[in-house]
Short mmCIF file of C-alpha atoms and ligand atoms in Angstrom, two decimals:
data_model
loop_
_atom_site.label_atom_id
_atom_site.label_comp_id
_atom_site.label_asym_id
_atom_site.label_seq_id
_atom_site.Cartn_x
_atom_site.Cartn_y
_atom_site.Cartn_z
CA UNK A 1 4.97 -57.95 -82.56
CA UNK A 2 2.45 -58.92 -80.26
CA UNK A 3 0.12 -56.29 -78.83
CA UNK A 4 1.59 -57.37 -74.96
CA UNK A 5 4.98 -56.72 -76.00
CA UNK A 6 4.43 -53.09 -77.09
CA UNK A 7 4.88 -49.89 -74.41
CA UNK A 8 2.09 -48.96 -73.54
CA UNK A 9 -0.06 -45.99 -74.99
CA UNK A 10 1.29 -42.66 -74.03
CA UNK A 11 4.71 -43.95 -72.23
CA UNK A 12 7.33 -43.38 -74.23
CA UNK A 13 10.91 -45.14 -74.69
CA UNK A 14 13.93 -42.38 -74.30
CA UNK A 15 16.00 -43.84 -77.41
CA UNK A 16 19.75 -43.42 -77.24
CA UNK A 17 20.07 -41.38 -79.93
CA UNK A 18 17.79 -38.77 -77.68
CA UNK A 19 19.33 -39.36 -74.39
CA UNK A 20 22.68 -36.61 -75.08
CA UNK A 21 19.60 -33.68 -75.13
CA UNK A 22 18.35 -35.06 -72.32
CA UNK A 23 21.21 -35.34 -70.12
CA UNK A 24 22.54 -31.97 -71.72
CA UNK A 25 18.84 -30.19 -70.38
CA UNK A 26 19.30 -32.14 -66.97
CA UNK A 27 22.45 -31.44 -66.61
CA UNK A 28 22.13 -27.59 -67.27
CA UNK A 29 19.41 -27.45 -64.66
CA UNK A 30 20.97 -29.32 -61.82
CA UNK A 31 24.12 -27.29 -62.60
CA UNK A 32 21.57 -23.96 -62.34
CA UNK A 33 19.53 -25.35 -59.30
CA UNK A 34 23.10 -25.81 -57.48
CA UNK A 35 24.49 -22.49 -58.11
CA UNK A 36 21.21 -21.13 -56.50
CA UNK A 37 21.10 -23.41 -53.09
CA UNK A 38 18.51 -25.39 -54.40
CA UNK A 39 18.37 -29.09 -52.48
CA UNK A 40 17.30 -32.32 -54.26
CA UNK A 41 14.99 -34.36 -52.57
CA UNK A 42 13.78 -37.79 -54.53
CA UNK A 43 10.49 -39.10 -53.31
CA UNK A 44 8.95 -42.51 -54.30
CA UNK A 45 6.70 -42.78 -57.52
CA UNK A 46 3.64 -44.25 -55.89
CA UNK A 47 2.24 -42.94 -52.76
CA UNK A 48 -1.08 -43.70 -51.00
CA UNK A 49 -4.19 -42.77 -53.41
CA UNK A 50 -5.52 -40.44 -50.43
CA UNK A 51 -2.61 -37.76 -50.50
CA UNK A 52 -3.70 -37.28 -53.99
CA UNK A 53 -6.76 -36.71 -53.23
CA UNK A 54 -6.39 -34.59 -49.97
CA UNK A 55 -3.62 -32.13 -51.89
CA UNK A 56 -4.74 -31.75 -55.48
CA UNK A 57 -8.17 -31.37 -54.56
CA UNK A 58 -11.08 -33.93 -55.62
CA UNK A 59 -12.74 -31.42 -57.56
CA UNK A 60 -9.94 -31.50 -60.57
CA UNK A 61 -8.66 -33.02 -63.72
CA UNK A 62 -6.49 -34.67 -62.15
CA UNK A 63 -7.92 -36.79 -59.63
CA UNK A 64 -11.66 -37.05 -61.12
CA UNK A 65 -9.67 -38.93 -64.53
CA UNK A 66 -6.63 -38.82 -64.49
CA UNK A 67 -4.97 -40.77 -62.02
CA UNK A 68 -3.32 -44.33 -62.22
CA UNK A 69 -4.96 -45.73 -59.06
CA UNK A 70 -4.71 -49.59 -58.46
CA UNK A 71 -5.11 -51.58 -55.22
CA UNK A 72 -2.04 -53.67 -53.84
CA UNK A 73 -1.46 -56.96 -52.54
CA UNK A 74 -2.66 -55.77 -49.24
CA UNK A 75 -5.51 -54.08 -50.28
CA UNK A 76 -4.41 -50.41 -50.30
CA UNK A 77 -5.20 -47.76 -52.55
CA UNK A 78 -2.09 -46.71 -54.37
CA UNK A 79 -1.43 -43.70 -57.50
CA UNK A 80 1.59 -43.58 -60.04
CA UNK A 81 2.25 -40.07 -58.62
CA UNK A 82 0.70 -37.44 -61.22
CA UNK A 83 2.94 -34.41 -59.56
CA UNK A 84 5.42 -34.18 -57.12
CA UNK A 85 4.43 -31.27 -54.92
CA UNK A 86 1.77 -33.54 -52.77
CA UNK A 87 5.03 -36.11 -52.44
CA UNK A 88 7.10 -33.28 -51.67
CA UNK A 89 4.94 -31.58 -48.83
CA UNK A 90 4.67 -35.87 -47.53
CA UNK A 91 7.64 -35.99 -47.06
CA UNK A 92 8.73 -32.52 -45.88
CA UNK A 93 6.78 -33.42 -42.98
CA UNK A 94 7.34 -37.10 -42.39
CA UNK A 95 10.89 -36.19 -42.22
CA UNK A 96 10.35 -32.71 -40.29
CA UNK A 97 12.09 -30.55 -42.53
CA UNK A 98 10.34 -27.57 -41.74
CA UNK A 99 10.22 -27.45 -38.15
CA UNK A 100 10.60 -24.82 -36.20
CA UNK A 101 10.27 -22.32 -39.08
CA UNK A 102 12.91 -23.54 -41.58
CA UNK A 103 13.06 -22.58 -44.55
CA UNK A 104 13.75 -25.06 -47.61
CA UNK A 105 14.51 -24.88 -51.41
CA UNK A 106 13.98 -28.16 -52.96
CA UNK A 107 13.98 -29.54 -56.19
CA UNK A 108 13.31 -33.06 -57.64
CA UNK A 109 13.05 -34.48 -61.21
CA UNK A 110 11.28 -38.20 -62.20
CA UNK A 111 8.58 -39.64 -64.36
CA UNK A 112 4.61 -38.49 -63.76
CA UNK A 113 1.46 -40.19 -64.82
CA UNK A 114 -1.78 -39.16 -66.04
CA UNK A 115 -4.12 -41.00 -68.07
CA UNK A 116 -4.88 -38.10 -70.82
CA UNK A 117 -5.13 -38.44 -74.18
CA UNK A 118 -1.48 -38.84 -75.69
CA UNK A 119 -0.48 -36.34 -78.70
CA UNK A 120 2.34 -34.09 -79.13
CA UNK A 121 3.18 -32.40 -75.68
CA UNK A 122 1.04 -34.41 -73.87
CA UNK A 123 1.79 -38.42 -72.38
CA UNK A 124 0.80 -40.43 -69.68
CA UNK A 125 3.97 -40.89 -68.33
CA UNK A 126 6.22 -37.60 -69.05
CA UNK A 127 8.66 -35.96 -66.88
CA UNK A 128 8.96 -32.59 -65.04
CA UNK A 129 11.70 -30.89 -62.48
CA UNK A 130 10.02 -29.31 -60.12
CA UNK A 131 10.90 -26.94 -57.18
CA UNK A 132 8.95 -26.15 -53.88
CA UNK A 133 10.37 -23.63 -51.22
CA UNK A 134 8.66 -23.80 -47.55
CA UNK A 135 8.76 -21.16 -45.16
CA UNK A 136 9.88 -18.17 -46.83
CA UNK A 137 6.73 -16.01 -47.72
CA UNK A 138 7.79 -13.04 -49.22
CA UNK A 139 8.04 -11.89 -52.68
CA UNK A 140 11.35 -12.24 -53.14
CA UNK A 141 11.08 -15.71 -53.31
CA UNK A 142 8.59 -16.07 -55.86
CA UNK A 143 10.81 -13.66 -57.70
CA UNK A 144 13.68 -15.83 -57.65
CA UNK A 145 11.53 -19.05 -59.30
CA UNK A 146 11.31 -17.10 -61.93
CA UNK A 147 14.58 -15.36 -62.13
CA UNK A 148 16.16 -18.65 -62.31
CA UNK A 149 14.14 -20.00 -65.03
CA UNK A 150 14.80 -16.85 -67.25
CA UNK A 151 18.42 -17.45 -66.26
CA UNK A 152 17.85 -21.41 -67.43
CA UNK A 153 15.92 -19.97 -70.65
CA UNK A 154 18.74 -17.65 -71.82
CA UNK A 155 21.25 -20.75 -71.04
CA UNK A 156 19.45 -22.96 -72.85
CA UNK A 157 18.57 -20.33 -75.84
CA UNK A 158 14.87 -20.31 -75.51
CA UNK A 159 14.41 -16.72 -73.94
CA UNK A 160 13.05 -15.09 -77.35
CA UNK A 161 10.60 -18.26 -77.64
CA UNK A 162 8.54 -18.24 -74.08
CA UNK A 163 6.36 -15.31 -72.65
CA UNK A 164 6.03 -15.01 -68.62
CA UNK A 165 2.38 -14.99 -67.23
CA UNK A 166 1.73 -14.10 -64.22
CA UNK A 167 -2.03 -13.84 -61.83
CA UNK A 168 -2.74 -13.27 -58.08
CA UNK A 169 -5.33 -15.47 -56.35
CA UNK A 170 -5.23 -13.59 -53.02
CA UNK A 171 -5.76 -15.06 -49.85
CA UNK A 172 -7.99 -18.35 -49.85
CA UNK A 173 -10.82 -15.57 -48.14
CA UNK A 174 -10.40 -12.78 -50.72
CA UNK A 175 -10.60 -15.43 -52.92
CA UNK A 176 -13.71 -16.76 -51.34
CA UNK A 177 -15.25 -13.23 -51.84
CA UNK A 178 -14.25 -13.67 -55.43
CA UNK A 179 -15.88 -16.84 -56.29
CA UNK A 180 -19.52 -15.91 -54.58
CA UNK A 181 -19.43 -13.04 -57.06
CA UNK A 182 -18.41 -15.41 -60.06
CA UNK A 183 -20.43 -17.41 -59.67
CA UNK A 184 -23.39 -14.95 -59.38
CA UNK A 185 -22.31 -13.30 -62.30
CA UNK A 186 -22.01 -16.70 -64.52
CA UNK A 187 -25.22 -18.03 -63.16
CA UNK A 188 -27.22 -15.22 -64.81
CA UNK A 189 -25.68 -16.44 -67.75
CA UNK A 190 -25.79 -20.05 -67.13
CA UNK A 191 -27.31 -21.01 -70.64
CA UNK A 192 -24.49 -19.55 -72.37
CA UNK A 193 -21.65 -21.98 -70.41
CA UNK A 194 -20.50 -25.21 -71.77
CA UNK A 195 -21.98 -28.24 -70.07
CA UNK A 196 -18.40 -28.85 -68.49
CA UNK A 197 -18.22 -25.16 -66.94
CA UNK A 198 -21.96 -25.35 -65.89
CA UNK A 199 -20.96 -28.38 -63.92
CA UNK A 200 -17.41 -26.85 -62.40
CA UNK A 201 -19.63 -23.82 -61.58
CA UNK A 202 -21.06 -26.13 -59.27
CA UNK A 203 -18.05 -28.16 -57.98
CA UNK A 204 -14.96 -25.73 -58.67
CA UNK A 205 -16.34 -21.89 -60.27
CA UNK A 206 -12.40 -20.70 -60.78
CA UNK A 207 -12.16 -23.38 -63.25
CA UNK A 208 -14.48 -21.88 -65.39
CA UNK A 209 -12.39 -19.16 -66.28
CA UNK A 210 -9.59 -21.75 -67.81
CA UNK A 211 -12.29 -22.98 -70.24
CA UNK A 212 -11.22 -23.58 -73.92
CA UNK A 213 -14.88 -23.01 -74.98
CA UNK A 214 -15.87 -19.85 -77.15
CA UNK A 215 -19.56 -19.67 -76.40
CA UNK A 216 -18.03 -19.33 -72.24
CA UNK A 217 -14.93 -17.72 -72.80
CA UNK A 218 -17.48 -14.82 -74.18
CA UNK A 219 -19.27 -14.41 -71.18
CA UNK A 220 -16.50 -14.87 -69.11
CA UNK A 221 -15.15 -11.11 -71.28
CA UNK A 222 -17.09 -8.91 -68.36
CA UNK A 223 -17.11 -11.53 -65.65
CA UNK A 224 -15.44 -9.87 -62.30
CA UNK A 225 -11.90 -9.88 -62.41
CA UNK A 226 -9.75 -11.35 -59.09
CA UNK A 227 -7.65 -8.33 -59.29
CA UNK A 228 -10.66 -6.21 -57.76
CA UNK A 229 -11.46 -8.50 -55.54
CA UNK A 230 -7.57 -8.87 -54.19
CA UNK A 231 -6.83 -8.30 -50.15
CA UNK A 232 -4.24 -5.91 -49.04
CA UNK A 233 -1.64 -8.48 -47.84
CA UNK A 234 -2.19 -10.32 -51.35
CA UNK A 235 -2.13 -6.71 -53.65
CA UNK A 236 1.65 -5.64 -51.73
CA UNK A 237 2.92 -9.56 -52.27
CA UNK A 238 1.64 -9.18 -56.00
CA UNK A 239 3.25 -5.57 -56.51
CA UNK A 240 6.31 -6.53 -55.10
CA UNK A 241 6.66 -9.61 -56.81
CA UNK A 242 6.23 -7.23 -60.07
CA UNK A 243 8.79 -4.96 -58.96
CA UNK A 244 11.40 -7.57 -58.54
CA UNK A 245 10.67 -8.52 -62.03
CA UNK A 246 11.00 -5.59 -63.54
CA UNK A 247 14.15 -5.07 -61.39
CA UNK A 248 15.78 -7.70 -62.88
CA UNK A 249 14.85 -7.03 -66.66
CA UNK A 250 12.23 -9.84 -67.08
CA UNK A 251 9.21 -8.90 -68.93
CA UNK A 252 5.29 -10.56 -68.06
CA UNK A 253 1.84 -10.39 -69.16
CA UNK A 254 -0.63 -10.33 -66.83
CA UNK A 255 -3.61 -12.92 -67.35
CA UNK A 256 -6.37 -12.61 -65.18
CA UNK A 257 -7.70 -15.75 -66.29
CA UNK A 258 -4.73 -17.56 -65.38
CA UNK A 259 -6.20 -19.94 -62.02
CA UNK A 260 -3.89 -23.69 -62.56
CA UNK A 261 -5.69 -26.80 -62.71
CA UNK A 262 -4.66 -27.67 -59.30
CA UNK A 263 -6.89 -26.47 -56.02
CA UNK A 264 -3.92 -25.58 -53.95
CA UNK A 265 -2.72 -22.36 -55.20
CA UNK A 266 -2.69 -18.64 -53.18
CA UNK A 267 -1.29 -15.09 -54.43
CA UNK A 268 1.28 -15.81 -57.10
CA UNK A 269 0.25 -18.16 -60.04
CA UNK A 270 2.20 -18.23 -63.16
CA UNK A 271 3.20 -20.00 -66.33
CA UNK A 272 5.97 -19.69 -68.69
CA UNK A 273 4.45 -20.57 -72.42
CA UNK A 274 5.20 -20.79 -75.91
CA UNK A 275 3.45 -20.57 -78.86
CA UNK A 276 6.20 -22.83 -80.97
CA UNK A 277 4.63 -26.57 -79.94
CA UNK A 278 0.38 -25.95 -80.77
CA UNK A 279 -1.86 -26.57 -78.35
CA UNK A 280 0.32 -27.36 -75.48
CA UNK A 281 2.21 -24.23 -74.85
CA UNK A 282 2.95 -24.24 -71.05
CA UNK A 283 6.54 -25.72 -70.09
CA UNK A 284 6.52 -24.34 -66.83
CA UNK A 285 3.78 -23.30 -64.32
CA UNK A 286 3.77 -22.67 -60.50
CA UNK A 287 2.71 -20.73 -57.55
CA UNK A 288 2.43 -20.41 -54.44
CA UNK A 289 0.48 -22.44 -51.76
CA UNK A 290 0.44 -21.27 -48.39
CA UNK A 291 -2.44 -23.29 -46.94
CA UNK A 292 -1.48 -26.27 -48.19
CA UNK A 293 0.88 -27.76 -45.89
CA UNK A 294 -1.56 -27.13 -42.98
CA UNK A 295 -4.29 -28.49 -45.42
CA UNK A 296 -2.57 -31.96 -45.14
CA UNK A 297 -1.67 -31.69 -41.26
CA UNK A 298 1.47 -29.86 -40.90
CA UNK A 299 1.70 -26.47 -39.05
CA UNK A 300 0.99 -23.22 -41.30
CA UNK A 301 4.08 -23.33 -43.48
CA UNK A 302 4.03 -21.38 -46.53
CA UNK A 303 5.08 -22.86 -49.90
CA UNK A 304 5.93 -21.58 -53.57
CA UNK A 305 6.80 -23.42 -56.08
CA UNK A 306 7.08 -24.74 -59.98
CA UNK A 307 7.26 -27.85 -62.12
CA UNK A 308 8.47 -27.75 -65.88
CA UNK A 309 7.78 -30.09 -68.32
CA UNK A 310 10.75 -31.68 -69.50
CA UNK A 311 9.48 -32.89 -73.30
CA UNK A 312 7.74 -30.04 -73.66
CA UNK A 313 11.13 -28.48 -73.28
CA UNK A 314 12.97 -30.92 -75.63
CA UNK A 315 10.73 -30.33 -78.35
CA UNK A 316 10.77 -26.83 -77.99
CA UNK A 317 14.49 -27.17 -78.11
CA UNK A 318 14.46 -29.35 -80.92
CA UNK A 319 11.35 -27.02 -83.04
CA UNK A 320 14.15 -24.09 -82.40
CA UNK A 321 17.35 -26.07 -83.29
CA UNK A 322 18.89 -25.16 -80.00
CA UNK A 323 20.42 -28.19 -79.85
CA UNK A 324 24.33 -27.87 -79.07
CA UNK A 325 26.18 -30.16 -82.14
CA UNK A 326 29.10 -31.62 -79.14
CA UNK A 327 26.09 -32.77 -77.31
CA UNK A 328 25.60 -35.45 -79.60
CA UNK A 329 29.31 -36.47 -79.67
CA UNK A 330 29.86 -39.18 -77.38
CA UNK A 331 33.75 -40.37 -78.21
CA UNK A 332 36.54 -39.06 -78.75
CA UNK A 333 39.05 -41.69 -79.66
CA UNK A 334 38.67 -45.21 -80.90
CA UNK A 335 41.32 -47.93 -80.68
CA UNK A 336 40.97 -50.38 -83.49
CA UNK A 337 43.30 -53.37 -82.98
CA UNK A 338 43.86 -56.30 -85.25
CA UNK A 339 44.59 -59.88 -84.11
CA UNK A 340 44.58 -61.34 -80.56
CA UNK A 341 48.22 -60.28 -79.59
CA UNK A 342 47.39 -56.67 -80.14
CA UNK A 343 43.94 -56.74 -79.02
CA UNK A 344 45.90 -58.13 -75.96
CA UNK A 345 47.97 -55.31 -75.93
CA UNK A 346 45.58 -52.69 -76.67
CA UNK A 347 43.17 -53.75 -73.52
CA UNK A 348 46.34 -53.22 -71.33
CA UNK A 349 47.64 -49.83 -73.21
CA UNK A 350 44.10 -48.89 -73.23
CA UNK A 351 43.52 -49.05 -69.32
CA UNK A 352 46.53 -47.55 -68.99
CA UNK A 353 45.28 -44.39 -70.93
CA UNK A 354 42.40 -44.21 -68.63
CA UNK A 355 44.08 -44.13 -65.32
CA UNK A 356 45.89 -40.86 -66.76
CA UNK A 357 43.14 -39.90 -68.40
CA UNK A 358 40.09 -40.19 -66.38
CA UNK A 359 37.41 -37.93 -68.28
CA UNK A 360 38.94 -39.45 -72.14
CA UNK A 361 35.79 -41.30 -73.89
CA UNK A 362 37.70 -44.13 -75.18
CA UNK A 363 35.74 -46.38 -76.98
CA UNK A 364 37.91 -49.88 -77.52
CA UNK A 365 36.51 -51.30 -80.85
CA UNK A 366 35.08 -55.20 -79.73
CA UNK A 367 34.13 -58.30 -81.78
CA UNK A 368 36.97 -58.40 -84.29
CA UNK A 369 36.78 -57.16 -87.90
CA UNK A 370 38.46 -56.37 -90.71
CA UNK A 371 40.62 -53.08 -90.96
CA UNK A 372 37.61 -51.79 -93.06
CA UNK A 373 35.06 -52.33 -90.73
CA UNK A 374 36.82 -51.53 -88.02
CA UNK A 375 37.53 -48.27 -89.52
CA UNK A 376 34.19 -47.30 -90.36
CA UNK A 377 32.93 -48.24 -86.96
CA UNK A 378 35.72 -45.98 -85.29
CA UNK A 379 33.91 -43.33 -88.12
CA UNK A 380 30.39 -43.79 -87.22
CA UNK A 381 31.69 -43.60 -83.67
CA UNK A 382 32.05 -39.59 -84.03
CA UNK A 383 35.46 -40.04 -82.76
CA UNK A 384 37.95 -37.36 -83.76
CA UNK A 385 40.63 -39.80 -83.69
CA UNK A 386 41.45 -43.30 -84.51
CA UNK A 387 44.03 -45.57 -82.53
CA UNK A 388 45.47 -48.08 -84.94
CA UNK A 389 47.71 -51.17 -83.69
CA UNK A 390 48.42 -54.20 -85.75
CA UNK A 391 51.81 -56.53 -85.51
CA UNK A 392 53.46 -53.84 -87.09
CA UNK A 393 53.18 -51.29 -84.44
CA UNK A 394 52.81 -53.80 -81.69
CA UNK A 395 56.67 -54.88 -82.62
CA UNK A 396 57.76 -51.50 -82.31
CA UNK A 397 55.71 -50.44 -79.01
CA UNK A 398 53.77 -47.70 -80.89
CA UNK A 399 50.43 -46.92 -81.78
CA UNK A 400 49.09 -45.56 -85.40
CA UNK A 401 46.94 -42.37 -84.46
CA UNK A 402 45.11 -40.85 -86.77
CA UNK A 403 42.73 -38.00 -87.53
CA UNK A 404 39.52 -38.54 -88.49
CA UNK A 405 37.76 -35.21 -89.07
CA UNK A 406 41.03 -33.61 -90.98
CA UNK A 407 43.18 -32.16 -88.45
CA UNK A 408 46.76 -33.30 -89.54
CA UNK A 409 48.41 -36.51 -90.74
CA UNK A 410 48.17 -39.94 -89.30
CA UNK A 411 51.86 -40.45 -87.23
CA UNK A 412 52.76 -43.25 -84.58
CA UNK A 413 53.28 -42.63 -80.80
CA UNK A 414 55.02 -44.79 -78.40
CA UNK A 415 52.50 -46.85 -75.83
CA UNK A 416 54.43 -44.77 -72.89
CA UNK A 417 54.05 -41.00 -74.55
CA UNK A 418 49.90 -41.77 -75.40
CA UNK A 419 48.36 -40.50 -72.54
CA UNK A 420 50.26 -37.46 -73.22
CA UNK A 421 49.90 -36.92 -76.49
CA UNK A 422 45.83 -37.24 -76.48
CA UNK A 423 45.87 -34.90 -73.46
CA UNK A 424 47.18 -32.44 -75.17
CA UNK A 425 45.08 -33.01 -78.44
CA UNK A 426 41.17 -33.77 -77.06
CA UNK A 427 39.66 -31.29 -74.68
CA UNK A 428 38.12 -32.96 -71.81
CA UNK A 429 35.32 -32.72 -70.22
P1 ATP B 1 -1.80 -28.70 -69.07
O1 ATP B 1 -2.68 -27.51 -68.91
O2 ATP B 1 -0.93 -28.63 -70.29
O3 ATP B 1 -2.55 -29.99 -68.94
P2 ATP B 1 -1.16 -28.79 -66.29
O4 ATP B 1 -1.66 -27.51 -65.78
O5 ATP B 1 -1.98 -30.00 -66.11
O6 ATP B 1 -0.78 -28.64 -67.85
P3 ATP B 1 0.95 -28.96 -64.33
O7 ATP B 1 0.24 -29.91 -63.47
O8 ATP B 1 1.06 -27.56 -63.91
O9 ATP B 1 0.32 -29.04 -65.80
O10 ATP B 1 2.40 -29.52 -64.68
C1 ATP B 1 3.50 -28.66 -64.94
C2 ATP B 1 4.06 -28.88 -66.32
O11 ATP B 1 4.23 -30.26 -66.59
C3 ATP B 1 3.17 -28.41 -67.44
O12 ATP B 1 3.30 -27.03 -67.63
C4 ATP B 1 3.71 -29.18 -68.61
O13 ATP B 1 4.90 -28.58 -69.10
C5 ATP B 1 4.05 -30.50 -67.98
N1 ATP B 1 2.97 -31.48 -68.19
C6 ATP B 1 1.80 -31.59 -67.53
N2 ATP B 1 1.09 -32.63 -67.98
C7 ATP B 1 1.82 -33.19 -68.97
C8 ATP B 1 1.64 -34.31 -69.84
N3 ATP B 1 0.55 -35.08 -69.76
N4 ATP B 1 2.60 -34.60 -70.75
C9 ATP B 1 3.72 -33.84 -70.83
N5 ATP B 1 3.96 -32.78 -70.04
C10 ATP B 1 3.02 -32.45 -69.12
MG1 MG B 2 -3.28 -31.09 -67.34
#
């Protein structure tokens, strides 16, 4: 095939055979998200480059090389969005949703983009549900996050294969207080640090401590820790945020190295990772961001929230064979029919079925065929049973039904008594 009719690099087809997991995961968490009063909200997929820019913070991965920024017909600056929380907050306020002091639990789900080197875990376009919650600032909040996605873990049958970790950033000034001792501290040691931490020492010091390099992680062993540095109002937020969790049976780590790649983040940060899928091991991470809405010219409104990743998840699903065998079962009866009179028929009986039967997956076999191949379609299908109608039945008003995974013998039914009969034989959905 030609190179221009190939995907490109990173952005990846969702074949059908993969698409029953996927509905099954989304499924599961709009289900979850529902029972908790959790709101969708669907935002576009491009925005204007300069919300990027102004949310995430220049000074990250993300917008120094990451982005998919082009210029439109009109000469704007546009970005495939590379998160949805910047969206989010947009249009939160565009559409005052958080006026006067209302609170809000949202959640959305789409496509992201970031130009990053594609391997296992990692695309440029991949997919994440994410939640934010404005104007509720207390710990309880941040509790529930994560209460619901141990809730979605155990559902899903992950629990025993993700660890909960969990930092405080403090206030934006304790953490102020925090980064001119860092950076003192790292500065004495500057000849030890990696060429990229000596430069984020410059540009963005917290960063350092999320370095993957030895030589720095070494030094970084009796750097200051946030935790000593942590205000009053940010210390109760953080202990009650661990009481909660305890409360409720959910065990952590805490990581005092644990700062996000994004700029936005106050008090609570955590991930949720695994160490089943290598080097990428978070599928979930999140926190809270008070200043953030103001930061982009709303009124103070706090704001907590999370994004998972949702192939990270599959895989993870997949590496741990959680995957639920009816999932992948897509009908349950197929009508074979054999010349045009009972093809005739069978389109007639078959919508029939379907107005009594709303939720039956009824495949009707199309394009002909022998018995044989018609019969090994209807078996491929996955169908637990076969509808059969040839001359034979058609002249009697009956329909051959048989069973295709060996429960019971093959009998005929009358057209009128069908819908009955398979209602009381396939459980529907
Ligand atoms: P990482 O450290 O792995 O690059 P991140 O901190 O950049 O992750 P976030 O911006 O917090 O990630 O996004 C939330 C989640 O989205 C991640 O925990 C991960 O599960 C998923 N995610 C992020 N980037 C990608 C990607 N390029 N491909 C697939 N999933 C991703
Ligand atoms: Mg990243």
């Amino acid at each position: 095939m030609s190179k221009s009719l190939q995907a490109i690099r990173g952005m990846n087809d969702i074949l059908p055979e993969q698409t029953p997991l996927w509905r099954y995961f989304e499924g599961t968490v709009a289900r979850l998200l529902d029972n908790y009063g959790y709101k969708q909200i669907r935002m576009p997929i491009v925005e204007f480059t300069e919300l990027f820019k102004r949310s995430i913070g220049e000074v990250t991965d993300i917008v120094e090389k990451e982005m998919y920024t082009f210029e439109d017909r009109n000469g704007d600056s546009l970005t495939l969005r590379p998160e949805g929380t910047a969206a989010c907050v947009r249009a939160v306020l565009e559409h005052g949703l958080t006026g006067a002091g209302q609170p809000q639990k949202l959640w959305y789900i789409g496509p992201m983009f970031r130009h990053e080197r594609p391997q296992k875990g990692r695309y440029r376009q991949f997919h994440q549900i994410g939640l934010e919650v404005f104007n509720i600032d207390g710990p309880d909040i941040d509790a529930e996050l994560i209460v619901l996605t141990w809730r979605l873990w155990g559902l899903l049958g992950i629990r025993d294969a993700v660890k909960l970790e969990l930092n405080s950033l403090g206030t934006s000034e304790s953490r102020g207080r925090y980064k001119v001792a860092l950076v003192g501290y790292l500065s004495a040691h500057l000849d030890k640090l990696d060429e990229d931490s000596q430069r984020r020492l410059k540009t963005n010091p917290l960063r350092v401590l999320d370095t993957k390099n030895a030589d720095t992680q070494a030094v970084l062993v009796n750097a200051p820790k946030m935790a000593d540095y942590l205000d009053d109002e940010s210390r109760i937020h953080f202990e009650g945020l661990k009481a909660r969790l305890d409360a409720a049976g959910i065990p952590f780590v805490i990581n005092t190295k644990l700062v996000r790649g994004l700029d936005y983040y106050s008090k609570t940060v955590f991930e949720w990772v695994t160490d089943k899928l290598g080097a990428q091991g978070t599928v979930c991470a999140g926190g809270r961001y008070d200043g953030l809405v103001e930061q982009m010219g709303g009124k103070p409104t706090t704001g907590v929230g999370f994004a998972m990743g949702i192939e990270r998840l599959i895989l993870l699903l997949e590496t741990l064979e959680q995957v639920p065998e009816e999932i992948s079962r897509q009908v349950d009866v197929y009508l074979c029919a054999f010349g045009e009179a009972a093809e005739l028929a069978a389109l007639a009986l078959s919508e029939k079925v379907r107005d009594q039967l709303p939720n039956l997956r009824l495949q009707v076999n199309a394009g002909a065929g022998s018995f044989k191949s018609q019969f090994k379609k209807a078996d491929k299908s996955g169908a637990l049973y076969a509808l059969i109608l040839g001359d034979d039945e058609l002249a009697q008003q009956v329909i051959g039904f048989k069973p295709l995974r060996g429960q019971g013998e093959q009998q005929n039914i009358a057209f009128d008594a069908l819908a009955a009969h398979l209602a009381t034989c396939v459980v529907q959905g």
